[in-house]
Short mmCIF file of C-alpha atoms in Angstrom, two decimals:
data_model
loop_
_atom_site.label_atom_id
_atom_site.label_comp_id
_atom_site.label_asym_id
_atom_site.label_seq_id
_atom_site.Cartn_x
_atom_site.Cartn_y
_atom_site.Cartn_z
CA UNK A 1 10.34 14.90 -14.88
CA UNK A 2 8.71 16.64 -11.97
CA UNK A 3 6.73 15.05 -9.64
CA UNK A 4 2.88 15.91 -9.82
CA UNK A 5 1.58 18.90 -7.98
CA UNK A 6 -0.04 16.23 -5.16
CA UNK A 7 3.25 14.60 -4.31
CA UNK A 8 5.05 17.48 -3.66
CA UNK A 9 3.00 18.56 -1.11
CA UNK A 10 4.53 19.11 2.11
CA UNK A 11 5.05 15.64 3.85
CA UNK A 12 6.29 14.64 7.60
CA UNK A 13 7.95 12.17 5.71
CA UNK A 14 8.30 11.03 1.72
CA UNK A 15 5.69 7.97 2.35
CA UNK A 16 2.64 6.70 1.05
CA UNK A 17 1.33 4.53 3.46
CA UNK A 18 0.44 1.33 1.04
CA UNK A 19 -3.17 -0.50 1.27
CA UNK A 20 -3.95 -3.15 3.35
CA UNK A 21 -6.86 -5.25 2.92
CA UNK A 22 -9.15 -5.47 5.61
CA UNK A 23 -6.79 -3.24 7.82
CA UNK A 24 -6.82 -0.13 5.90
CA UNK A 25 -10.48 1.13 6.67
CA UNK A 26 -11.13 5.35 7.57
CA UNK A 27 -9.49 5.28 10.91
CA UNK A 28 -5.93 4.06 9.49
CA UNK A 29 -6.27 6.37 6.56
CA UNK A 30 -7.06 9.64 8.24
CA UNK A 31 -4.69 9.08 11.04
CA UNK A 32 -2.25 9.03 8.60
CA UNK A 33 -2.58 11.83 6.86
CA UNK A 34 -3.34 13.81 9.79
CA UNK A 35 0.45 12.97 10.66
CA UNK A 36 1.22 13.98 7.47
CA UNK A 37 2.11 10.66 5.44
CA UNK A 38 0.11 10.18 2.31
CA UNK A 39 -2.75 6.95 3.64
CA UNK A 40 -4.64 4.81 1.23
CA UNK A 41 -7.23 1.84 1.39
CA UNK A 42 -8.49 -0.65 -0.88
CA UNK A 43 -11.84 -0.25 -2.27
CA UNK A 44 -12.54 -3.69 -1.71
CA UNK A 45 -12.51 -2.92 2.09
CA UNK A 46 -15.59 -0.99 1.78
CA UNK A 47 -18.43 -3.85 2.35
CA UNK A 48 -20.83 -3.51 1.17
CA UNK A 49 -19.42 -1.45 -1.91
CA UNK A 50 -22.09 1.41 -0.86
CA UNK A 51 -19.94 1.76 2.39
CA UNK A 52 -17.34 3.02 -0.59
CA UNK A 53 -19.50 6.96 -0.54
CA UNK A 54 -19.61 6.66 3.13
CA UNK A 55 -15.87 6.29 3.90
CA UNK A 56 -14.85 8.98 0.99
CA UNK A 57 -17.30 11.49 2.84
CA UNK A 58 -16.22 10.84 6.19
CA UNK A 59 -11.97 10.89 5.10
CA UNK A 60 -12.91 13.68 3.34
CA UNK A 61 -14.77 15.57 6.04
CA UNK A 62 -12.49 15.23 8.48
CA UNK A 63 -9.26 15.83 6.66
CA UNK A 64 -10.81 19.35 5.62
CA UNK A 65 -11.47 19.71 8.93
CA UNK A 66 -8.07 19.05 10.43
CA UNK A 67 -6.40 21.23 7.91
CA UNK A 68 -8.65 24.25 8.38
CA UNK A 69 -7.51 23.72 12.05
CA UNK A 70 -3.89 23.34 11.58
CA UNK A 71 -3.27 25.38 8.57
CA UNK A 72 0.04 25.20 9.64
CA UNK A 73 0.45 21.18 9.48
CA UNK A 74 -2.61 20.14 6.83
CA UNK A 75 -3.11 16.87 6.05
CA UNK A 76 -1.83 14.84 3.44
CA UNK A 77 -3.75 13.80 0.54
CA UNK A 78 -5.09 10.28 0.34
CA UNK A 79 -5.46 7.15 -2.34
CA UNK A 80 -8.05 4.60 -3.13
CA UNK A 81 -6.41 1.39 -4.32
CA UNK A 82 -8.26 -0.23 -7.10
CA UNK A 83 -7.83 -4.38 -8.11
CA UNK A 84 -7.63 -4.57 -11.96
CA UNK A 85 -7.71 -8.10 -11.85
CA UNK A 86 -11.19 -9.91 -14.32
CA UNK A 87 -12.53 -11.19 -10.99
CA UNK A 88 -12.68 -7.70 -9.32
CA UNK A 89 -16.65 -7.29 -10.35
CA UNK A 90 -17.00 -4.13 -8.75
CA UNK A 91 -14.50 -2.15 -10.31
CA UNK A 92 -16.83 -0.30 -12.64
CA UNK A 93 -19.10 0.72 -9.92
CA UNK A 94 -16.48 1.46 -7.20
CA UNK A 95 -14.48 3.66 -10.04
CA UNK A 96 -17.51 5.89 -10.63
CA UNK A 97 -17.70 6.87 -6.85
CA UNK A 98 -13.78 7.48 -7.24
CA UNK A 99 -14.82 9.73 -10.00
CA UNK A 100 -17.32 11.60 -8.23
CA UNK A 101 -15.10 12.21 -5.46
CA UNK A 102 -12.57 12.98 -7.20
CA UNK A 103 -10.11 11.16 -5.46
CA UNK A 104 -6.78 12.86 -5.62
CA UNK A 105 -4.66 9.67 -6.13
CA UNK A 106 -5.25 6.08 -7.14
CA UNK A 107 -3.07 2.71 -6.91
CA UNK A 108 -3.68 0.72 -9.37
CA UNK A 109 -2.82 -3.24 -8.67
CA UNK A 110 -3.30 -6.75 -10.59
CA UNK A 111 -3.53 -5.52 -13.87
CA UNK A 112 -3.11 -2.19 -15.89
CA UNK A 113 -6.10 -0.33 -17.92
CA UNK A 114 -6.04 2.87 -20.07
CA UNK A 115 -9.91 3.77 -19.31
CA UNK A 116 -8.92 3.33 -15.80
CA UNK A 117 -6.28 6.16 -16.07
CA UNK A 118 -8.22 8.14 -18.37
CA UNK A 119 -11.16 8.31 -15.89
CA UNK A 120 -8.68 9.38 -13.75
CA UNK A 121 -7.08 11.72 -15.66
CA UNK A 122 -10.98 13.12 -16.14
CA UNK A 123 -10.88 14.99 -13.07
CA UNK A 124 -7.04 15.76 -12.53
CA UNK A 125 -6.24 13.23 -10.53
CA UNK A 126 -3.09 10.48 -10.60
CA UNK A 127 -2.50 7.02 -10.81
CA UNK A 128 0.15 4.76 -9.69
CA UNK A 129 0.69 1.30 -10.78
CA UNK A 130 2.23 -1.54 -8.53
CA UNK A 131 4.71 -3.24 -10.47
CA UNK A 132 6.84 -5.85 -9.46
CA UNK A 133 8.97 -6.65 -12.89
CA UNK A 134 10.77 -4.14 -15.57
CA UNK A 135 8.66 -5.44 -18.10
CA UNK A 136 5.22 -4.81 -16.30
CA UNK A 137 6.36 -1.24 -15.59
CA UNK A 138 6.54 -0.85 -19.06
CA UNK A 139 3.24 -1.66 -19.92
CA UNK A 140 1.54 0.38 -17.66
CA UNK A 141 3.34 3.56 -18.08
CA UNK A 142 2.08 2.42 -21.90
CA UNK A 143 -1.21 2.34 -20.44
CA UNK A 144 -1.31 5.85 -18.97
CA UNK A 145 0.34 5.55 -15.20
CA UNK A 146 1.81 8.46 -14.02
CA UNK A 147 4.11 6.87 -11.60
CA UNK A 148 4.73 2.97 -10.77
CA UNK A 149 6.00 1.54 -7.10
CA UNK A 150 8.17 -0.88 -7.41
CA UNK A 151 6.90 -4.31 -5.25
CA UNK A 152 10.33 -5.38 -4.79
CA UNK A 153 11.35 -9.05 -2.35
CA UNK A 154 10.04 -9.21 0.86
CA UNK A 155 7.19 -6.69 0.37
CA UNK A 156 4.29 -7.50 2.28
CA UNK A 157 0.87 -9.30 0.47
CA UNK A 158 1.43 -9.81 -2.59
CA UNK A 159 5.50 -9.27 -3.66
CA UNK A 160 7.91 -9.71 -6.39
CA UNK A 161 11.04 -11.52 -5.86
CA UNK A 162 13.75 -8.91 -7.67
CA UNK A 163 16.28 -7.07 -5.33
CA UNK A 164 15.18 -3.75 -4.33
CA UNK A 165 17.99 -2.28 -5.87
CA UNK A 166 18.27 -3.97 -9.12
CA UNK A 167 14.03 -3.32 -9.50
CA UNK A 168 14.68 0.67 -9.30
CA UNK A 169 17.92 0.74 -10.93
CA UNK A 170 15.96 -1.04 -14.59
CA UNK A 171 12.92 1.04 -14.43
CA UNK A 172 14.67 4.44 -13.67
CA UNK A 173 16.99 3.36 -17.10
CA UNK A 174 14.07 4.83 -19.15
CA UNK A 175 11.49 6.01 -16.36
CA UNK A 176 11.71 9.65 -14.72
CA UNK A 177 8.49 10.14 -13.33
CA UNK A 178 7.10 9.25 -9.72
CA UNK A 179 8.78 6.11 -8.65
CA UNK A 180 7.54 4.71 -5.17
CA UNK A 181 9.04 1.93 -3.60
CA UNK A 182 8.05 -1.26 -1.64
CA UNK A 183 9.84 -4.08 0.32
CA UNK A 184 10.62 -4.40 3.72
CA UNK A 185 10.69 -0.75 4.88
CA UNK A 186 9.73 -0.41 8.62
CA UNK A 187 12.69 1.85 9.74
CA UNK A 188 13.33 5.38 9.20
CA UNK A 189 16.75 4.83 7.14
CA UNK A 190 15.15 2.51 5.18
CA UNK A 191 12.82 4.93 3.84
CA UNK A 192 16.04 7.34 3.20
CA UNK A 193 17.67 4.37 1.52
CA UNK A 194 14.75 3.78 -0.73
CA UNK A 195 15.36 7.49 -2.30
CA UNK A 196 19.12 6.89 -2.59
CA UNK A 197 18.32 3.93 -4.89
CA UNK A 198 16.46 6.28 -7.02
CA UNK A 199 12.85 6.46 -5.65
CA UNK A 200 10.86 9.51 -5.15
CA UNK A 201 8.90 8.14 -1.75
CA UNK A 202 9.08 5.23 0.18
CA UNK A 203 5.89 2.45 -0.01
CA UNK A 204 5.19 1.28 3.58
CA UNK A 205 2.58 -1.20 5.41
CA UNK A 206 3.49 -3.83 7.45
CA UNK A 207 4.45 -1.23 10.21
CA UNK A 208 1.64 0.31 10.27
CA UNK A 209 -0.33 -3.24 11.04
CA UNK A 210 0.94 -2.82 14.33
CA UNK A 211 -0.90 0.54 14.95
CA UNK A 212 -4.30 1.42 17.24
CA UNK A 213 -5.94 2.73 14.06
CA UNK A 214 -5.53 -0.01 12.23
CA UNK A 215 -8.73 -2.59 11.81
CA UNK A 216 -7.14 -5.74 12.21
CA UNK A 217 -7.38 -8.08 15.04
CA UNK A 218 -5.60 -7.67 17.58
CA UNK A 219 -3.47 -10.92 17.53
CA UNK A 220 -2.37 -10.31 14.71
CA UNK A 221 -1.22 -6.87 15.62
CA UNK A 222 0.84 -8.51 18.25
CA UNK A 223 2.31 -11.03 15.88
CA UNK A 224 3.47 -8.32 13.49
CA UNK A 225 5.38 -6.75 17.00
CA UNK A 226 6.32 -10.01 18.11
CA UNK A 227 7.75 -11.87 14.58
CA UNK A 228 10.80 -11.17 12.54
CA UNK A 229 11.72 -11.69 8.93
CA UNK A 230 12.56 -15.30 9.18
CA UNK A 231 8.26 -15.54 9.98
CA UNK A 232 8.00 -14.77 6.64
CA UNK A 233 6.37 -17.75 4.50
CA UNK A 234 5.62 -16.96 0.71
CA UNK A 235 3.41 -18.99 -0.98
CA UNK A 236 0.59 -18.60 -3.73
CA UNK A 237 -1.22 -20.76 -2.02
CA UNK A 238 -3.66 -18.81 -0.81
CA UNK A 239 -4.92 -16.43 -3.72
CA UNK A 240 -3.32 -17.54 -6.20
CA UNK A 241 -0.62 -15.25 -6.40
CA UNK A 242 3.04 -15.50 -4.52
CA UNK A 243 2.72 -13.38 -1.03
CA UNK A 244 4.16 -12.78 2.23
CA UNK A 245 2.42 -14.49 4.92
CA UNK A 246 2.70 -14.31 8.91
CA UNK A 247 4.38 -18.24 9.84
CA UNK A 248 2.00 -18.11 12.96
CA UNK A 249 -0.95 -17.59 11.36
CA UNK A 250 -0.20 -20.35 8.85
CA UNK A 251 -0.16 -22.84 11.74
CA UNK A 252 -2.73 -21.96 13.53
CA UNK A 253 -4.93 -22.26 10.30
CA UNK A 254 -3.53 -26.06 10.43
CA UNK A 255 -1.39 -26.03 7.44
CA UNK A 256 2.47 -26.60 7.83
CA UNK A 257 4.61 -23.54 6.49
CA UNK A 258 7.42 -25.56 5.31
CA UNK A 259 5.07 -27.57 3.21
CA UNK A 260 2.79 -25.66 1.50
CA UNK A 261 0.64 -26.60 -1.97
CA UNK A 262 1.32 -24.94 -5.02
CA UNK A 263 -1.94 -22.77 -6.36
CA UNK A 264 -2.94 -22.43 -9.61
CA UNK A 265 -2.81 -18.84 -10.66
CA UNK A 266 -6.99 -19.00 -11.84
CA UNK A 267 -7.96 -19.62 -8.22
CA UNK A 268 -7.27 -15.49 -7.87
CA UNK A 269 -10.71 -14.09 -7.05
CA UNK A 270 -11.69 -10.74 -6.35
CA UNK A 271 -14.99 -10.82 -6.43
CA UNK A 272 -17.58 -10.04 -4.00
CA UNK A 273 -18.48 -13.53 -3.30
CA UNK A 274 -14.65 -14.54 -3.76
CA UNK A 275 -12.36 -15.93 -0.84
CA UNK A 276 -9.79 -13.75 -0.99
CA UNK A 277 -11.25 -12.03 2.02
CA UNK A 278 -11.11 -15.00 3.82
CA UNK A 279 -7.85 -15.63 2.99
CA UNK A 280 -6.81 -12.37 4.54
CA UNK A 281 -8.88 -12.97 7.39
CA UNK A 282 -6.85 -16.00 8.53
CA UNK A 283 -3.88 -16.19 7.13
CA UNK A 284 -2.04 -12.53 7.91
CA UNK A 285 -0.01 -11.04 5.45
CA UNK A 286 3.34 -9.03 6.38
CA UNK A 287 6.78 -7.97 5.17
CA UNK A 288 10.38 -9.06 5.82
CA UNK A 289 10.64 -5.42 7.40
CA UNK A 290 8.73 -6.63 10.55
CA UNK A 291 11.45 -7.28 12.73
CA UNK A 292 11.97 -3.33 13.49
CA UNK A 293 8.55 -3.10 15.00
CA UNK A 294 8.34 -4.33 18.56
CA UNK A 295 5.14 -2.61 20.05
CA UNK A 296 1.65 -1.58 19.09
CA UNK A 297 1.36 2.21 18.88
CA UNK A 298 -0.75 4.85 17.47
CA UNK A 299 -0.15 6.20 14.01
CA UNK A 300 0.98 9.74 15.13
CA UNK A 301 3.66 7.60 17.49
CA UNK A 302 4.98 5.66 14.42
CA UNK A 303 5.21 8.30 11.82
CA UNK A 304 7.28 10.51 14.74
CA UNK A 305 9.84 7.87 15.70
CA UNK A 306 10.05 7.17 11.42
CA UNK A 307 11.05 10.57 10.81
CA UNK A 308 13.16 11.05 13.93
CA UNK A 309 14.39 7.78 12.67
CA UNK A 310 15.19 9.14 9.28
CA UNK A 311 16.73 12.60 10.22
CA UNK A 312 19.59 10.43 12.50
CA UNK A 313 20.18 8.69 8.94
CA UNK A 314 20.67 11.52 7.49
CA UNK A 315 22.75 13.48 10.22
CA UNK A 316 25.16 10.04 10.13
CA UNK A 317 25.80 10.30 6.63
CA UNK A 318 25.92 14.40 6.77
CA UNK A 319 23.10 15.11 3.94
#
């Protein structure tokens, strides 16, 4: 299957930058597509959820503008994640601004719906479904996705726990549409390896935590530079579902990393009066991937040492 007309536009690099709550705001997402990576942010990040009309207008604005200035390098389109999940109570409303601006492509998370694809659909415009299971990438395709990304081990927030390899290698059994994948990819040859497994682009975030655009604090942009994969606690602990959390952070909340309670899966909240926020606040999410990033740099400065990054992969294996 071909990939949709919106994913095969030209691209510094195969990447959708993935969303990252509370750090993906405007600033992250245009810088990235300015340096021609595809950006996204959750909808949730909007507060309040009429801040939602303000950032689409501004990404919007200023995208058109860079591309009508560099006709020769445009920008790359952009994606509003959505959280499926019952506890998400302004899904409704935040999917009928998505509507009207016609938001070119849309992530999906936490739960699969077919009138959330079809109003999606309305308008000509894609959705892809995080998955981190075979049998969950079944049911959304079922449901109307048009293309799934694969939350494989030692993905940042909230991850699966299947290899990488194994992940891609069952969906693309029966699956030949857009296949993004997630877990761990900070380095340029990483994103190359994610398309030798069998996906279309590569699904990247924690590296781009550790980036002057992005709008969280700065201590915790210096842990991301500073920690490596062994900083990497997962726990459900704190929303309810198994993540990837920064060790430091964990401590410095007062809790001991090693020793972590057990959550029950109903304390997931995403509503507007929920704590997941606050979980994100204080305890900082990451990937396993962390250990390649050492500094905090603009976005334009990441996405160029990624791709130089990438083209020395592929020079040293002659593709």
């Amino acid at each position: 299957m071909a990939l949709p007309d919106i994913l095969t536009q030209p691209l510094t690099l195969p990447v959708v930058a993935s969303p990252m709550f509370i750090a993906s705001g405007p600033e992250l997402v245009i810088a990235q597509c300015k340096a021609g990576i595809i950006g996204s942010f959750p909808a949730l990040n909007a507060r309040p959820a009429s801040e939602l009309t303000t950032w689409l207008t501004r990404i919007e604005t200023e995208l058109a503008q860079h591309t009508a200035e560099h006709p020769d390098r445009p920008a790359a389109p952009f994606a509003v994640n959505q959280i499926v999940h019952r506890s998400n109570d302004r899904l409704e409303a935040d999917m009928a601004v998505v509507v009207e601006h016609r938001v070119p492509i849309v992530i999906t998370s936490l739960g699969a719906r077919t009138d959330i694809n079809d109003a999606v659909h309305s308008y000509g415009g894609i959705v892809l479904h995080d998955v981190i299971n075979d049998r969950f990438a079944r049911k959304a395709v079922e449901k109307g996705a048009d293309g799934l990304i694969a939350v494989a081990t030692g993905a940042g927030g909230h991850a699966g726990t299947q290899s990488p390899f194994a992940l891609v290698r069952e969906i693309r059994t029966w699956f030949d549409g857009p296949l993004l994948l997630s877990g761990a990819i900070a380095h340029g040859s990483s994103i190359l390896a994610a398309q030798a497994a069998g996906a279309d682009l590569a699904y990247v975030g924690s590296a781009f935590l550790a980036t002057s655009e992005a709008n969280n604090q700065p201590e915790y942009k210096q842990m991301i530079a500073g920690s490596t994969a062994s900083d990497i606690v997962y726990s459900n602990l704190f929303t309810g579902v198994h993540g990837n959390y920064l060790r430091g952070s964990i401590e410095a909340a007062g809790l001991d990393p090693d020793d972590l309670p057990v959550s029950d899966p109903s304390a997931m909240d995403f509503g507007t009066g929920g704590s997941d926020a606050k979980a994100w606040k204080d305890i900082w999410g990451a990937g396993q991937g962390i250990g390649a990033i050492s500094d905090v740099v603009p976005v334009a400065e990441l996405v160029e040492a990624l791709a130089t990054q990438y083209q020395q992969a592929r020079t040293r294996l002659s593709l």
